[in-house]
Amino acid sequence: MWAKGQGRTLGLGAKFTLTVLVILACTMAANTLYSLHTSTRFHEKQLVERGRALGRLISLVSPEAILGFDFLLLNEYTRQVSAQPDVVYGVILSPAGLPLSAYIDRVDPLVLARVPETASSDVLDLLRQLDGEPELIRLEFPIVHNDEQLGRFLVGMSKHTLQRESRRQLEFQVTALTAIVLFLSLAIYLAFRLNVLFPIQALISASRVVGRGQHALVEVKTEDELGQLARAFNAMAEEVRKEQEKLHRQANFDTLTGLPNRLMALDRITHAISRAGRTSHRFALFFIDLDNFKSVNDSLGHAVGDELLVATGARVQGILRDADTVARLGGDEFLVLVPDVTNEFQAEDIAERLVRAISQPHVLSGRKVVARCSIGIVLFPENGDTVAALMANADNAMYQAKAAGQGSAMFFTEEMNTRLHERMQMEQDLNQALELGQFEVFFQPIFDAVTQRHRGAEVLLRWNHPGRGSISPSVFIPIAEATGQIVGIGDWVLEQTCLNWAAWQRDGFAPGFLAINISRIQFRKRFSRRLAELMATYGIPPQALELEITESVLLDDHDHVAEELNSLRAAGVTLSLDDFGTGYSSLSYLKRFRFDVLKIDRSFVAGLPDNAEDVSLVNAILAMAKGLGLDVVAEGVERQEQMTYLANQGCSLAQGYFLAQPMDRNAYQAFLEDIRARNTRAVPVSSRPRITLAG
Ligand code: C2E
Ligand code: CA
Ligand code: CA
């Protein structure tokens, strides 16, 4: 009955049974003692009654025999009395106390115990010896005739039989009682075990199961408190199960689309890897990214953006089988896992169907919305045998697809892998490039398109990599933008620009304006304040600086961009829209954010003057700029014909290898020196460049 594993603590069953046992034993013992006591008293009374009856009888019949001195008869009376059960003696005494007749049962156990066999047979002696015997009841009756006392009758009754009987009864009762108590205890214990302990034990084991995070229910067999407890437990277990399910859903599913989330997707890929590894099957992952989600969000609002994500998820799911997984990785990124892809053609086919399904127009909030996407494809095991490798490569392939243009899908290739590694290496090297002084600013002069007079320069960054030589900014700037390193680097360019300009100005050169390329990432970090600080420190007038901003900046948070542009405008610096024509080139941007200069990208200048498309585009830009009162810089002028054409079409400024290559600080200073020499020789003061600065 010891509770299992609990040392010396008593179990519930043992405690209960012990308590019942003690109560039962005490009650029954008390009851037995009481009944024994009352029955003894009753029998004693009966014994006395019997003695009295004998005494009264003798006192009634003996006067005649006494008066007639009939001792024979008296003896007969006493013998008869003594023959009665439990009578030890019967004695008739004369008024003087002399025995007239006596009969003593010499073999009565009381007499045997009290009176030695050798004792005298004198009656009075014997009576005296029996005096003080607790087991003896002595009764005395007067023998009276006509108011005259003729003598006394003494009778001694023994309680011996009575007591023997009581003892026997007690023994019997104790045995019976013990048996009853034991039987009852066992019965109670069994009933308790069946009705209480078993249900409690079932509850305990079910609780352990629930505690381990599994689901368990207990059978409800009764309607009593234990039944209610079982019901309450089941309700609680059910609640726990639901809560666990909810947590599981929250942790593994995307709330917006209801699709598996990144965590779940990674889990599915892990399973796919182990399954495919066992069966030497292949599978494909498709990394999908919406290209124009941000502009949908910005122009139509977040609610429509959300609708678009949900609809896209549903579309993708619609063209796949149940065995395939569609997950939303976050933002506008989705992942598709297709098990059992046997070859590239199959994967290609799926990718095509995905692109087609996603780019079907949607009608959201009453407006037609067309989503475009880029897809990166990887195959297991060729393109990676771990989740991390597959994901990284699919992501990389997706970026290549994105770079290739809207609505395209691309397989991961080894070449991408090499590029990825190079890129990672470059990222690392970039970390120290500033500290190690590996950057340098170059200056490419900008001229008046008509007079070809020097007007200023574009500041171009160079990275002198110790192992790889000079690395083009078009290679490392995108990386620095992706990692955020551009903020520090851009700041350095800004400071170098100010520093050099101030030095040249101080030394009496006419450096003209310096145009700096500003990344959208820099723009996000309180750029205008930093610029104002530097301008104040180096004493740079606003006309000396031109900021070249690409249209991508304008795609960011409109309010913040507008605020920054306004601050810059207020500071008086010139704002130039760089690479015009290559990006979104939305006229609405031109209207919304005021610029001073448009920079026609060199890709359009390249086709001048023969390529009809480039010609009409450049003409259109020039006409529009004229209408809006903007200056235009043509970039990448490499030939005389281009220069002539642009000058004739009214382009204000020009930059390109035909006019001057980008040059380092010293070369640019020499260039300025040369101009100064020529100007002092030939050019009258009035026809100096339009931008003339104090000092
Ligand atoms: P961009 O703003 O379009 O700069 C003009 C690019 O055209 C420069 O390349 C320049 O060297 C090149 N170029 C100039 N004239 C000619 C020509 O006649 N023919 C040809 N084919 N190319 C010409 P670069 O220096 O390699 O710079 C590439 C891009 O890197 C720049 O394009 C600009 O977007 C970015 N960049 C350069 N410096 C910085 C910088 O300090 N900060 C930021 N954020 N970006 C920079
Ligand atoms: Ca530029
Ligand atoms: Ca450009």
XYZ file of C-alpha atoms and ligand atoms in Angstrom:
743
model
C 0.000 0.000 0.000
C 3.022 2.304 -0.121
C 2.706 4.805 -2.904
C 5.101 3.971 -5.728
C 8.346 5.942 -5.800
C 7.338 8.192 -2.939
C 9.553 6.811 -0.233
C 7.659 6.443 3.012
C 4.651 8.558 2.177
C 1.398 6.679 2.541
C -0.755 6.335 -0.548
C -4.289 7.677 -0.606
C -5.733 4.142 -0.485
C -3.629 3.190 2.527
C -4.517 6.361 4.404
C -8.194 5.958 3.729
C -8.258 2.271 4.627
C -6.226 2.803 7.789
C -8.564 5.540 8.926
C -11.595 3.375 8.282
C -9.897 0.453 10.027
C -9.157 2.463 13.161
C -12.660 3.919 13.295
C -14.249 0.521 12.732
C -12.026 -1.188 15.297
C -12.669 1.505 17.931
C -16.423 1.530 17.361
C -16.709 -2.191 17.395
C -14.447 -2.567 20.427
C -16.478 -0.007 22.344
C -19.660 -1.711 21.305
C -18.346 -5.131 22.374
C -17.138 -3.851 25.719
C -20.443 -2.216 26.395
C -22.514 -5.239 25.475
C -20.187 -7.506 27.433
C -20.508 -5.260 30.443
C -24.294 -5.102 30.280
C -24.649 -8.824 29.701
C -22.405 -9.562 32.711
C -24.454 -7.241 34.851
C -27.618 -8.858 33.622
C -26.340 -12.335 34.354
C -25.104 -11.273 37.764
C -28.531 -9.912 38.502
C -30.057 -13.167 37.358
C -27.644 -15.022 39.644
C -28.669 -12.880 42.595
C -32.342 -13.348 41.698
C -31.857 -17.063 41.595
C -30.136 -16.912 45.032
C -32.945 -14.763 46.396
C -35.616 -17.154 45.097
C -33.783 -20.012 46.805
C -33.408 -17.992 50.000
C -37.068 -16.989 50.092
C -38.108 -20.554 49.421
C -35.925 -21.894 52.244
C -37.031 -19.187 54.714
C -40.579 -20.120 53.831
C -40.300 -23.898 54.215
C -37.686 -24.270 56.926
C -39.534 -22.814 60.089
C -41.636 -25.967 60.281
C -38.589 -28.238 60.157
C -36.739 -26.045 62.694
C -39.654 -25.992 65.093
C -40.030 -29.735 64.677
C -36.252 -30.226 64.993
C -36.385 -32.167 61.797
C -32.741 -31.860 60.911
C -33.000 -34.486 58.254
C -35.419 -32.302 56.363
C -33.252 -29.235 56.914
C -30.305 -31.148 55.536
C -32.385 -32.202 52.582
C -33.210 -28.479 51.974
C -29.611 -27.340 52.082
C -28.510 -30.268 49.883
C -31.192 -29.417 47.347
C -30.116 -25.764 47.399
C -26.463 -26.623 47.001
C -27.230 -28.932 44.099
C -28.453 -25.910 42.136
C -25.927 -24.604 39.579
C -23.524 -21.875 40.757
C -24.388 -22.399 44.433
C -21.274 -22.843 46.510
C -22.960 -23.360 49.820
C -26.250 -23.222 51.607
C -26.202 -22.883 55.418
C -29.000 -22.565 57.994
C -27.850 -20.876 61.185
C -29.596 -20.671 64.518
C -30.279 -17.178 65.902
C -27.118 -17.718 67.951
C -25.151 -18.278 64.778
C -24.719 -22.042 65.085
C -25.138 -24.033 61.921
C -28.303 -26.114 62.017
C -27.722 -27.487 58.590
C -25.038 -26.795 56.018
C -24.036 -27.985 52.685
C -20.826 -26.871 51.037
C -19.797 -27.894 47.539
C -16.274 -28.997 48.280
C -15.426 -29.471 44.581
C -16.513 -26.009 43.493
C -13.452 -24.363 41.863
C -13.839 -21.392 44.246
C -13.740 -23.617 47.310
C -10.873 -25.592 45.822
C -8.925 -22.430 45.240
C -9.650 -20.837 48.645
C -9.896 -23.654 51.033
C -7.054 -26.137 51.383
C -8.136 -29.747 51.335
C -6.616 -30.286 54.739
C -8.710 -27.538 56.325
C -11.101 -28.460 59.121
C -14.647 -29.217 58.190
C -16.044 -26.649 60.559
C -18.722 -24.759 58.596
C -18.171 -21.395 60.225
C -14.451 -21.721 59.628
C -15.023 -22.522 56.019
C -17.432 -19.608 55.622
C -14.874 -17.281 57.127
C -12.234 -18.539 54.722
C -14.505 -17.854 51.766
C -15.107 -14.320 53.039
C -13.585 -11.568 50.881
C -13.758 -13.726 47.755
C -14.768 -11.294 45.000
C -16.227 -14.018 42.817
C -18.662 -14.998 45.516
C -22.080 -13.441 46.076
C -23.219 -13.832 49.639
C -26.931 -13.649 50.432
C -28.597 -13.853 53.827
C -32.266 -14.410 54.569
C -33.970 -14.343 58.003
C -36.082 -17.352 58.884
C -39.058 -15.920 60.747
C -42.104 -17.554 62.231
C -44.865 -15.516 63.953
C -42.520 -12.550 64.267
C -39.971 -14.692 65.972
C -36.596 -15.140 64.334
C -35.829 -18.830 64.134
C -32.547 -18.436 62.356
C -30.834 -17.289 59.133
C -30.257 -18.893 55.816
C -26.955 -18.111 54.057
C -26.422 -18.907 50.448
C -23.182 -18.368 48.433
C -23.454 -18.033 44.701
C -20.281 -18.353 42.510
C -19.680 -15.993 39.618
C -17.172 -18.428 38.237
C -19.323 -19.905 35.454
C -20.598 -16.483 34.630
C -17.099 -15.159 34.254
C -15.931 -18.136 32.243
C -18.867 -17.575 29.969
C -18.016 -13.855 29.646
C -14.435 -14.663 28.753
C -15.533 -17.148 26.144
C -17.901 -14.562 24.732
C -15.200 -11.948 24.704
C -12.829 -14.266 22.866
C -15.471 -15.076 20.344
C -16.435 -11.482 19.869
C -12.837 -10.308 19.442
C -12.201 -12.996 16.827
C -15.400 -12.203 14.985
C -14.694 -8.504 15.256
C -11.168 -8.797 13.887
C -12.452 -10.854 11.017
C -15.206 -8.350 10.297
C -12.866 -5.362 10.548
C -10.324 -6.990 8.242
C -12.963 -8.041 5.776
C -14.581 -4.604 5.766
C -11.218 -2.887 5.368
C -10.340 -5.075 2.427
C -13.720 -4.514 0.829
C -13.476 -0.777 1.370
C -9.935 -0.703 0.039
C -10.941 -2.600 -3.078
C -13.982 -0.411 -3.653
C -11.848 2.690 -3.099
C -9.191 1.420 -5.455
C -11.671 0.649 -8.178
C -13.754 3.794 -7.890
C -11.224 6.383 -6.812
C -7.636 5.258 -7.256
C -7.998 3.885 -10.782
C -9.670 7.034 -12.163
C -7.091 9.200 -10.365
C -4.241 7.126 -11.775
C -5.754 7.411 -15.252
C -5.866 11.199 -14.768
C -2.265 11.269 -13.581
C -0.975 9.357 -16.610
C -3.100 11.479 -18.966
C -1.669 14.646 -17.357
C 1.847 13.339 -17.957
C 1.001 12.753 -21.619
C -0.435 16.271 -21.965
C 2.630 17.569 -20.142
C 4.784 16.015 -22.852
C 2.845 18.077 -25.383
C 0.705 15.213 -26.704
C -3.029 14.952 -26.762
C -4.762 12.654 -24.256
C -8.333 12.167 -23.065
C -9.650 10.108 -20.136
C -12.805 8.014 -20.161
C -15.691 9.521 -18.177
C -17.339 6.581 -16.409
C -19.346 8.203 -13.633
C -21.257 11.350 -12.932
C -19.757 11.915 -9.489
C -16.979 14.364 -8.597
C -14.366 12.148 -10.216
C -16.436 12.051 -13.370
C -16.649 15.830 -13.273
C -12.902 16.021 -12.713
C -12.356 13.776 -15.754
C -14.673 15.992 -17.794
C -12.838 19.126 -16.648
C -9.525 17.472 -17.491
C -10.735 16.549 -20.979
C -11.935 20.095 -21.550
C -8.559 21.410 -20.430
C -6.655 18.926 -22.636
C -8.794 19.967 -25.596
C -8.085 23.623 -24.856
C -4.356 22.886 -24.655
C -4.536 21.024 -27.983
C -6.298 23.951 -29.662
C -3.811 26.397 -28.212
C -0.940 24.241 -29.444
C -2.502 24.054 -32.878
C -2.894 27.805 -32.931
C 0.731 28.313 -31.908
C 1.788 25.820 -34.555
C -0.224 27.698 -37.160
C 1.169 31.043 -36.054
C 4.705 29.730 -36.086
C 4.404 27.945 -39.404
C 1.869 29.789 -41.508
C 1.688 33.255 -42.929
C -1.254 35.143 -41.486
C -2.041 37.162 -44.585
C -2.076 34.458 -47.247
C -2.530 31.377 -45.061
C 0.401 29.804 -46.914
C 3.268 28.070 -45.100
C 5.815 30.654 -43.943
C 9.605 30.679 -44.207
C 10.062 28.384 -41.202
C 7.693 25.800 -42.604
C 9.228 26.153 -46.070
C 12.702 25.435 -44.686
C 11.286 22.438 -42.859
C 9.687 21.101 -46.051
C 12.948 21.547 -47.952
C 14.782 19.639 -45.209
C 12.303 16.802 -45.602
C 12.540 16.921 -49.371
C 16.331 16.663 -49.115
C 16.240 13.635 -46.846
C 13.535 11.948 -48.932
C 15.198 12.691 -52.241
C 18.543 11.612 -50.787
C 17.124 8.220 -49.856
C 15.374 7.604 -53.147
C 17.913 9.450 -55.326
C 15.127 11.641 -56.660
C 15.534 15.256 -57.760
C 13.419 18.206 -56.798
C 13.181 21.862 -57.787
C 12.860 25.104 -55.846
C 11.473 28.269 -57.393
C 12.265 31.551 -55.672
C 9.669 34.095 -56.784
C 9.908 37.834 -56.204
C 7.362 40.365 -57.422
C 9.082 43.129 -59.373
C 6.610 45.927 -59.049
C 5.072 45.215 -55.687
C 6.443 48.351 -54.091
C 4.969 50.641 -56.694
C 1.588 48.876 -56.347
C 1.777 49.378 -52.612
C 2.806 53.015 -52.986
C 0.350 53.973 -55.655
C -2.707 51.900 -54.701
C -2.241 51.522 -50.970
C -1.328 48.700 -48.623
C -4.758 47.102 -48.667
C -4.503 46.547 -52.423
C -0.911 45.392 -51.961
C -2.145 42.794 -49.466
C -4.888 41.720 -51.851
C -2.311 41.302 -54.571
C -0.178 39.046 -52.359
C -3.159 36.894 -51.414
C -4.292 36.638 -55.040
C -0.778 35.818 -56.222
C -0.446 33.080 -53.609
C -3.773 31.613 -54.701
C -2.813 31.745 -58.378
C 0.469 29.972 -57.754
C -1.287 27.349 -55.693
C -3.862 26.972 -58.430
C -1.391 25.774 -61.039
C 0.432 23.341 -58.755
C -0.366 19.882 -57.449
C -1.207 19.058 -53.848
C 2.196 17.495 -53.302
C 3.920 20.785 -54.161
C 4.528 23.464 -51.550
C 3.857 27.166 -51.993
C 5.200 29.310 -49.174
C 5.384 33.024 -48.567
C 8.880 33.840 -47.397
C 8.016 37.398 -46.440
C 7.301 40.672 -48.211
C 6.678 39.921 -51.879
C 8.772 36.741 -51.917
C 7.287 33.318 -52.505
C 8.887 29.922 -52.679
C 7.649 26.886 -54.591
C 8.936 23.404 -53.870
C 8.158 20.793 -56.507
C 9.234 17.285 -55.564
C 9.952 14.682 -58.242
C 11.244 16.935 -60.966
C 13.210 14.701 -63.325
C 14.800 17.229 -65.673
C 15.380 20.912 -66.418
C 12.689 21.021 -69.090
C 10.104 20.111 -66.536
C 11.360 22.839 -64.201
C 11.404 25.302 -67.092
C 7.839 24.418 -67.937
C 6.725 25.018 -64.352
C 8.581 28.349 -64.253
C 6.865 29.446 -67.450
C 3.481 28.531 -66.047
C 4.311 30.435 -62.844
C 5.313 33.578 -64.749
C 2.187 33.373 -66.873
C -0.132 32.798 -63.932
C 1.364 35.609 -61.869
C 1.350 38.169 -64.664
C -2.290 37.655 -65.605
C -3.986 40.950 -64.738
C -5.890 41.156 -61.442
C -8.831 43.384 -60.734
C -8.254 44.664 -57.213
C -10.562 47.239 -55.636
C -11.943 47.900 -59.077
C -8.564 48.553 -60.649
C -6.604 46.478 -63.074
C -3.258 45.493 -61.568
C -0.576 43.528 -63.379
C 2.051 41.881 -61.221
C 5.376 40.915 -62.709
C 7.855 38.577 -61.174
C 11.385 37.254 -61.354
C 12.058 33.607 -60.600
C 15.261 31.882 -59.562
C 15.326 28.108 -60.056
C 17.528 25.546 -58.317
C 17.580 21.788 -58.677
C 18.524 19.316 -55.995
C 21.164 17.931 -55.799
C 23.010 19.770 -58.603
C 22.659 23.279 -57.166
C 23.291 22.528 -53.492
C 22.746 19.717 -51.049
C 21.835 21.741 -47.977
C 18.858 23.969 -47.270
C 21.109 26.988 -46.847
C 22.957 26.396 -50.126
C 19.751 25.805 -52.073
C 18.108 28.908 -50.632
C 21.144 31.126 -51.226
C 21.531 29.900 -54.804
C 17.840 30.234 -55.601
C 17.947 33.770 -54.205
C 21.004 34.530 -56.288
C 19.409 33.130 -59.450
C 16.324 35.232 -58.723
C 18.463 38.388 -58.529
C 20.067 37.497 -61.856
C 16.597 37.000 -63.311
C 15.572 40.373 -61.934
C 18.633 42.003 -63.464
C 17.730 40.378 -66.775
C 14.384 42.132 -66.857
C 10.831 41.810 -65.730
C 8.961 38.565 -65.879
C 11.880 36.231 -66.357
C 13.048 33.050 -64.733
C 16.604 31.836 -64.474
C 18.354 28.638 -63.470
C 21.180 28.832 -61.026
C 24.539 28.297 -62.739
C 28.074 27.647 -61.578
C 29.033 31.019 -62.968
C 26.536 32.613 -60.591
C 28.133 30.664 -57.839
C 31.571 32.037 -58.684
C 30.147 35.520 -58.888
C 28.440 35.026 -55.564
C 31.744 34.103 -53.992
C 33.491 37.036 -55.593
C 30.753 39.261 -54.349
C 31.108 37.974 -50.817
C 34.847 38.455 -50.988
C 34.346 41.983 -52.251
C 31.928 42.710 -49.442
C 34.607 41.732 -46.985
C 37.304 43.749 -48.729
C 35.022 46.768 -48.886
C 34.850 46.779 -45.101
C 38.459 47.907 -44.840
C 38.842 49.805 -48.098
C 38.148 53.186 -46.491
C 40.505 52.658 -43.574
C 43.251 51.371 -45.839
C 42.872 54.423 -48.110
C 42.056 52.364 -51.179
C 39.484 54.828 -52.494
C 40.240 57.722 -54.733
C 38.074 60.351 -56.377
C 38.415 61.068 -60.092
C 37.060 64.074 -61.902
C 35.566 64.053 -65.383
C 35.186 67.570 -66.797
C 31.823 68.758 -68.069
C 31.667 71.348 -70.857
C 29.287 73.770 -72.412
C 27.875 71.877 -75.402
C 28.069 74.860 -77.730
C 31.158 76.791 -76.669
C 32.899 73.695 -75.251
C 34.093 75.759 -72.357
C 34.821 73.960 -69.112
C 31.940 74.261 -66.622
C 32.630 71.748 -63.910
C 33.201 68.038 -63.351
C 31.495 64.856 -62.262
C 33.153 63.252 -59.269
C 33.674 59.534 -59.922
C 34.811 57.097 -57.321
C 37.669 54.629 -57.882
C 38.688 51.662 -55.767
C 42.320 50.676 -56.026
C 42.093 47.081 -54.844
C 45.522 45.727 -53.843
C 44.957 42.382 -55.587
C 42.553 43.221 -58.388
C 43.702 46.684 -59.414
C 41.195 49.425 -60.119
C 37.621 48.224 -59.668
C 34.781 50.041 -61.431
C 32.188 51.722 -59.231
C 29.476 50.011 -61.285
C 30.788 46.747 -59.783
C 31.255 47.695 -56.151
C 28.671 50.452 -55.622
C 25.686 48.036 -55.904
C 27.360 45.792 -53.314
C 28.094 48.682 -50.996
C 24.466 49.734 -51.402
C 23.192 46.288 -50.548
C 25.314 46.113 -47.403
C 24.848 49.731 -46.365
C 28.585 50.391 -46.646
C 27.736 53.072 -49.189
C 26.783 55.446 -46.386
C 30.339 55.684 -45.088
C 31.858 55.604 -48.546
C 29.460 58.252 -49.907
C 30.252 60.460 -46.967
C 33.933 60.159 -47.719
C 33.323 61.142 -51.383
C 31.316 64.131 -50.215
C 34.080 65.290 -47.914
C 36.800 64.737 -50.556
C 34.762 66.778 -52.994
C 34.364 69.675 -50.565
C 37.980 69.485 -49.498
C 39.344 69.525 -53.045
C 36.995 72.229 -54.229
C 37.959 74.431 -51.258
C 41.670 73.842 -51.922
C 41.389 74.717 -55.636
C 39.294 77.734 -54.924
C 41.812 78.883 -52.347
C 44.662 78.362 -54.787
C 42.983 80.560 -57.367
C 41.692 77.942 -59.781
C 38.196 78.045 -61.219
C 37.064 74.504 -60.383
C 33.522 75.116 -61.644
C 30.831 72.964 -60.115
C 31.401 69.443 -58.860
C 28.635 66.904 -59.524
C 28.429 64.109 -56.964
C 26.567 60.841 -57.419
C 24.295 60.174 -54.457
C 22.965 56.719 -53.722
C 19.359 56.201 -52.642
C 20.678 54.545 -49.499
C 22.601 57.692 -48.480
C 19.501 59.649 -49.148
C 17.634 57.812 -46.456
C 20.077 58.889 -43.720
C 19.507 62.597 -43.119
C 21.697 63.412 -46.084
C 20.802 67.096 -46.352
C 21.917 67.795 -42.793
C 25.279 66.133 -43.310
C 25.809 68.063 -46.552
C 25.020 71.367 -44.864
C 27.544 70.517 -42.147
C 30.304 69.798 -44.653
C 29.515 72.880 -46.732
C 29.779 75.016 -43.626
C 33.016 73.363 -42.519
C 34.771 73.833 -45.867
C 33.056 77.087 -46.846
C 31.483 75.718 -50.000
C 28.888 77.931 -51.719
C 25.823 76.029 -52.940
C 26.414 76.744 -56.647
C 29.637 74.749 -56.381
C 27.753 71.513 -55.832
C 25.460 69.490 -58.026
C 23.842 66.324 -56.717
C 23.201 63.538 -59.213
C 20.265 61.505 -58.094
C 18.834 58.516 -59.961
C 15.134 57.922 -60.309
C 15.367 54.975 -57.939
C 15.616 57.481 -55.070
C 12.207 58.794 -55.992
C 10.683 55.338 -55.668
C 11.363 55.322 -51.941
C 9.164 56.779 -49.240
C 7.736 59.790 -51.065
C 7.250 62.083 -48.108
C 10.717 61.575 -46.756
C 12.290 62.038 -50.221
C 10.274 65.191 -50.867
C 11.366 66.556 -47.503
C 15.046 65.864 -48.180
C 14.851 67.319 -51.693
C 13.198 70.439 -50.328
C 15.959 70.873 -47.744
C 18.586 70.519 -50.465
C 16.726 72.944 -52.674
C 16.513 75.379 -49.803
C 20.277 75.045 -49.302
C 20.653 76.158 -52.937
C 22.504 73.151 -54.353
C 21.753 72.081 -57.933
C 19.709 68.893 -58.330
C 20.339 66.711 -61.313
C 18.292 63.681 -62.400
C 20.900 61.111 -63.423
C 20.637 58.295 -65.997
C 17.478 59.837 -67.342
C 15.644 57.490 -69.686
C 16.974 54.229 -68.256
C 14.673 53.811 -65.313
C 11.060 54.624 -64.726
C 11.360 58.078 -66.319
C 7.980 59.010 -65.128
C 6.988 62.514 -66.071
C 5.012 62.665 -62.868
C 8.274 62.540 -60.920
C 9.606 65.480 -62.858
C 6.499 67.405 -62.005
C 6.428 66.407 -58.399
C 10.093 66.833 -57.499
C 11.697 69.866 -59.056
C 15.109 69.326 -60.654
C 17.502 71.758 -62.293
C 19.300 69.391 -64.631
C 18.511 66.224 -66.605
C 21.365 63.875 -67.424
C 20.764 61.887 -70.596
C 22.252 58.456 -70.113
C 25.195 57.541 -72.291
C 23.313 54.545 -73.732
C 21.084 56.994 -75.677
C 23.961 59.225 -76.699
C 25.770 56.171 -78.101
C 23.314 55.834 -81.021
C 23.535 59.460 -82.091
C 23.184 60.663 -84.734
C 22.310 57.538 -86.809
C 20.066 55.384 -84.612
C 16.561 56.674 -85.262
C 15.200 55.476 -81.921
C 17.955 57.179 -79.918
C 17.603 60.302 -82.014
C 13.876 60.608 -81.366
C 14.310 59.840 -77.681
C 17.093 62.400 -77.198
C 15.091 64.968 -79.160
C 12.047 64.319 -77.014
C 14.068 64.693 -73.807
C 15.628 67.919 -75.030
C 12.249 69.350 -76.039
C 10.721 68.404 -72.729
C 13.649 69.848 -70.762
C 13.356 73.062 -72.686
C 9.651 73.211 -71.891
C 10.346 72.660 -68.199
C 13.283 75.075 -68.190
C 15.837 72.402 -67.281
C 19.476 72.212 -68.277
C 20.491 68.979 -70.016
C 23.842 67.207 -69.689
C 24.594 64.633 -72.361
C 26.800 61.951 -70.910
C 29.161 59.572 -72.794
C 29.965 61.785 -75.746
C 32.635 59.854 -77.597
C 32.607 61.288 -81.094
C 32.556 64.637 -82.884
C 29.238 63.811 -84.654
C 27.539 63.273 -81.338
C 28.861 66.559 -80.038
C 27.748 68.426 -83.121
C 24.331 66.845 -83.088
C 23.745 67.623 -79.410
C 24.949 71.207 -79.789
C 22.613 71.715 -82.726
C 19.652 70.297 -80.808
C 20.155 72.779 -77.988
C 21.713 70.453 -75.386
C 23.330 72.687 -72.797
C 26.192 70.613 -71.404
C 28.260 67.628 -72.447
C 30.561 65.093 -70.844
C 32.443 62.174 -72.392
C 35.706 60.667 -73.522
C 35.595 62.837 -76.624
C 35.916 65.874 -74.412
C 37.892 64.510 -71.463
C 38.420 61.256 -69.599
C 37.879 60.987 -65.873
C 41.186 61.991 -64.216
C 42.701 61.859 -60.784
C 43.042 64.858 -58.500
C 46.443 65.979 -59.797
C 45.481 65.545 -63.430
C 42.323 67.572 -62.872
C 44.336 70.277 -61.140
C 46.708 70.340 -64.101
C 43.649 70.596 -66.346
C 42.387 73.572 -64.306
C 45.861 75.072 -64.378
C 45.882 74.803 -68.139
C 42.528 76.569 -68.417
C 43.670 79.301 -66.082
C 46.773 79.854 -68.195
C 44.736 79.985 -71.396
C 42.107 82.247 -69.860
C 44.582 84.766 -68.554
C 46.146 84.738 -71.984
C 43.088 84.912 -74.237
C 39.697 84.918 -72.610
C 38.205 88.211 -71.524
C 36.729 88.177 -68.031
C 33.152 88.672 -69.301
C 33.063 85.346 -71.186
C 34.241 83.127 -68.348
C 32.021 80.172 -67.479
C 28.557 80.973 -66.351
C 29.239 79.728 -62.864
C 31.641 82.208 -61.360
C 32.289 81.956 -57.726
C 33.474 84.231 -55.071
C 37.109 84.134 -54.006
P 27.257 57.432 -64.071
O 26.690 58.336 -63.043
O 26.420 57.185 -65.270
O 28.672 57.977 -64.416
C 29.163 58.094 -65.665
C 29.936 56.896 -66.045
O 30.199 56.949 -67.449
C 31.317 56.864 -65.384
O 31.672 55.505 -65.167
C 32.209 57.422 -66.463
O 33.544 57.030 -66.339
C 31.564 56.862 -67.699
N 31.863 57.631 -68.890
C 32.138 58.972 -69.001
N 32.299 59.334 -70.269
C 32.164 58.202 -70.997
C 32.220 57.921 -72.416
O 32.456 58.769 -73.246
N 31.997 56.660 -72.830
C 31.743 55.661 -71.899
N 31.529 54.445 -72.360
N 31.672 55.879 -70.588
C 31.879 57.154 -70.141
P 32.235 55.042 -63.833
O 33.169 56.045 -63.304
O 32.690 53.678 -63.997
O 31.009 55.083 -62.895
C 30.011 54.183 -63.050
C 28.851 54.501 -62.188
O 29.205 54.377 -60.834
C 28.381 55.917 -62.313
O 27.583 56.012 -63.419
C 27.677 56.145 -61.021
O 26.361 55.674 -61.139
C 28.424 55.261 -60.087
N 29.311 56.072 -59.247
C 30.524 56.536 -59.529
N 31.023 57.232 -58.485
C 30.085 57.198 -57.515
C 29.995 57.731 -56.187
O 30.878 58.419 -55.679
N 28.859 57.500 -55.473
C 27.850 56.768 -56.005
N 26.785 56.569 -55.274
N 27.895 56.257 -57.231
C 29.005 56.463 -57.990
Ca 26.367 60.266 -62.598
Ca 24.703 57.524 -66.539
